[in-house]
């Protein structure tokens, strides 16, 4: 346990952290992270490693894919992906009227 704590100490002090919280020891008997664990686990650590705006990350990945020759489509359900001559080919259905449920569209 002391090696983990020492590593987290170094991590906290070597990384430039402006927004992320420092690591901390927690009591797993009272912390929410311990609710799904066996009772023999009584002490743990929490630390922050990174943060990203998921929506912005999706947009940036799509823009990068376009710059590398991909075609990005929205409101499209992927029905099948297969490898054809070393390239990925997809069979998709364009959703004209999206359903309320995620991942589905009305035909």
mmCIF file of C-alpha atoms in Angstrom:
data_model
loop_
_atom_site.group_PDB
_atom_site.id
_atom_site.type_symbol
_atom_site.label_atom_id
_atom_site.label_comp_id
_atom_site.label_asym_id
_atom_site.label_seq_id
_atom_site.Cartn_x
_atom_site.Cartn_y
_atom_site.Cartn_z
ATOM 1 C CA UNK A 1 0.000 0.000 0.000
ATOM 2 C CA UNK A 2 2.871 2.375 0.774
ATOM 3 C CA UNK A 3 4.207 2.022 -2.788
ATOM 4 C CA UNK A 4 0.879 3.122 -4.250
ATOM 5 C CA UNK A 5 0.744 6.094 -1.889
ATOM 6 C CA UNK A 6 4.354 7.028 -2.762
ATOM 7 C CA UNK A 7 3.546 6.821 -6.473
ATOM 8 C CA UNK A 8 0.494 9.015 -6.068
ATOM 9 C CA UNK A 9 2.548 11.498 -4.046
ATOM 10 C CA UNK A 10 5.024 11.760 -6.930
ATOM 11 C CA UNK A 11 2.176 11.960 -9.443
ATOM 12 C CA UNK A 12 0.589 14.827 -7.498
ATOM 13 C CA UNK A 13 3.830 16.766 -7.207
ATOM 14 C CA UNK A 14 5.390 16.187 -10.625
ATOM 15 C CA UNK A 15 2.309 16.911 -12.730
ATOM 16 C CA UNK A 16 1.180 20.477 -13.274
ATOM 17 C CA UNK A 17 -2.346 20.397 -11.987
ATOM 18 C CA UNK A 18 -4.550 23.463 -12.171
ATOM 19 C CA UNK A 19 -8.068 22.018 -12.186
ATOM 20 C CA UNK A 20 -7.833 18.398 -11.112
ATOM 21 C CA UNK A 21 -7.977 17.367 -7.484
ATOM 22 C CA UNK A 22 -4.965 15.794 -5.781
ATOM 23 C CA UNK A 23 -5.038 12.126 -4.802
ATOM 24 C CA UNK A 24 -6.573 11.156 -1.479
ATOM 25 C CA UNK A 25 -6.853 8.105 0.751
ATOM 26 C CA UNK A 26 -10.435 6.954 1.327
ATOM 27 C CA UNK A 27 -12.223 4.643 3.734
ATOM 28 C CA UNK A 28 -13.998 2.136 1.501
ATOM 29 C CA UNK A 29 -16.406 1.237 4.302
ATOM 30 C CA UNK A 30 -17.990 4.704 4.063
ATOM 31 C CA UNK A 31 -17.053 5.963 0.572
ATOM 32 C CA UNK A 32 -19.398 5.276 -2.356
ATOM 33 C CA UNK A 33 -16.540 3.614 -4.267
ATOM 34 C CA UNK A 34 -16.533 0.823 -1.700
ATOM 35 C CA UNK A 35 -20.204 -0.143 -1.911
ATOM 36 C CA UNK A 36 -19.663 -2.843 -4.561
ATOM 37 C CA UNK A 37 -16.485 -4.262 -3.022
ATOM 38 C CA UNK A 38 -15.959 -7.132 -0.631
ATOM 39 C CA UNK A 39 -15.822 -6.156 3.045
ATOM 40 C CA UNK A 40 -12.144 -7.079 3.289
ATOM 41 C CA UNK A 41 -11.277 -3.987 1.244
ATOM 42 C CA UNK A 42 -11.283 -1.118 3.728
ATOM 43 C CA UNK A 43 -8.835 1.440 2.330
ATOM 44 C CA UNK A 44 -8.316 2.811 -1.139
ATOM 45 C CA UNK A 45 -7.172 5.843 -3.086
ATOM 46 C CA UNK A 46 -8.794 8.211 -5.526
ATOM 47 C CA UNK A 47 -6.958 10.358 -8.044
ATOM 48 C CA UNK A 48 -7.740 12.477 -11.077
ATOM 49 C CA UNK A 49 -6.006 11.730 -14.343
ATOM 50 C CA UNK A 50 -7.703 13.812 -16.982
ATOM 51 C CA UNK A 51 -10.804 15.599 -18.129
ATOM 52 C CA UNK A 52 -12.410 16.122 -21.509
ATOM 53 C CA UNK A 53 -15.631 17.546 -22.869
ATOM 54 C CA UNK A 54 -17.061 14.435 -24.565
ATOM 55 C CA UNK A 55 -19.114 16.377 -27.100
ATOM 56 C CA UNK A 56 -16.142 18.494 -28.131
ATOM 57 C CA UNK A 57 -13.948 15.401 -28.345
ATOM 58 C CA UNK A 58 -16.439 13.756 -30.722
ATOM 59 C CA UNK A 59 -16.445 16.849 -32.952
ATOM 60 C CA UNK A 60 -12.641 17.032 -32.995
ATOM 61 C CA UNK A 61 -12.365 13.326 -33.868
ATOM 62 C CA UNK A 62 -14.883 13.749 -36.696
ATOM 63 C CA UNK A 63 -13.012 16.775 -38.057
ATOM 64 C CA UNK A 64 -9.715 14.890 -37.923
ATOM 65 C CA UNK A 65 -11.284 11.898 -39.682
ATOM 66 C CA UNK A 66 -12.516 14.158 -42.496
ATOM 67 C CA UNK A 67 -9.016 15.634 -42.859
ATOM 68 C CA UNK A 68 -7.756 12.064 -43.310
ATOM 69 C CA UNK A 69 -10.284 11.195 -46.013
ATOM 70 C CA UNK A 70 -13.247 9.863 -44.045
ATOM 71 C CA UNK A 71 -16.856 10.691 -44.788
ATOM 72 C CA UNK A 72 -18.771 11.596 -41.638
ATOM 73 C CA UNK A 73 -22.531 11.147 -41.581
ATOM 74 C CA UNK A 74 -24.984 12.065 -38.863
ATOM 75 C CA UNK A 75 -28.365 10.489 -38.099
ATOM 76 C CA UNK A 76 -27.123 7.251 -39.640
ATOM 77 C CA UNK A 77 -27.474 3.799 -38.141
ATOM 78 C CA UNK A 78 -24.599 1.412 -38.869
ATOM 79 C CA UNK A 79 -26.073 -1.986 -39.662
ATOM 80 C CA UNK A 80 -22.930 -3.921 -40.598
ATOM 81 C CA UNK A 81 -19.164 -3.465 -40.845
ATOM 82 C CA UNK A 82 -16.943 -5.816 -42.818
ATOM 83 C CA UNK A 83 -13.348 -5.965 -43.986
ATOM 84 C CA UNK A 84 -13.095 -5.714 -47.793
ATOM 85 C CA UNK A 85 -9.605 -5.866 -49.358
ATOM 86 C CA UNK A 86 -8.036 -4.593 -46.137
ATOM 87 C CA UNK A 87 -10.466 -1.688 -45.741
ATOM 88 C CA UNK A 88 -13.505 -1.384 -43.508
ATOM 89 C CA UNK A 89 -16.782 -1.182 -45.413
ATOM 90 C CA UNK A 90 -20.009 -0.244 -43.686
ATOM 91 C CA UNK A 91 -23.621 -0.777 -44.520
ATOM 92 C CA UNK A 92 -25.688 2.008 -43.049
ATOM 93 C CA UNK A 93 -29.224 3.292 -43.024
ATOM 94 C CA UNK A 94 -29.856 7.031 -43.118
ATOM 95 C CA UNK A 95 -32.445 8.042 -40.525
ATOM 96 C CA UNK A 96 -34.839 10.570 -42.012
ATOM 97 C CA UNK A 97 -37.058 10.603 -38.930
ATOM 98 C CA UNK A 98 -34.973 9.801 -35.840
ATOM 99 C CA UNK A 99 -36.736 7.944 -33.061
ATOM 100 C CA UNK A 100 -36.661 9.143 -29.478
ATOM 101 C CA UNK A 101 -34.552 6.166 -28.474
ATOM 102 C CA UNK A 102 -30.794 6.499 -28.952
ATOM 103 C CA UNK A 103 -29.253 4.244 -31.578
ATOM 104 C CA UNK A 104 -32.507 3.706 -33.434
ATOM 105 C CA UNK A 105 -34.386 5.310 -36.267
ATOM 106 C CA UNK A 106 -37.724 4.803 -37.943
ATOM 107 C CA UNK A 107 -37.793 3.340 -41.422
#
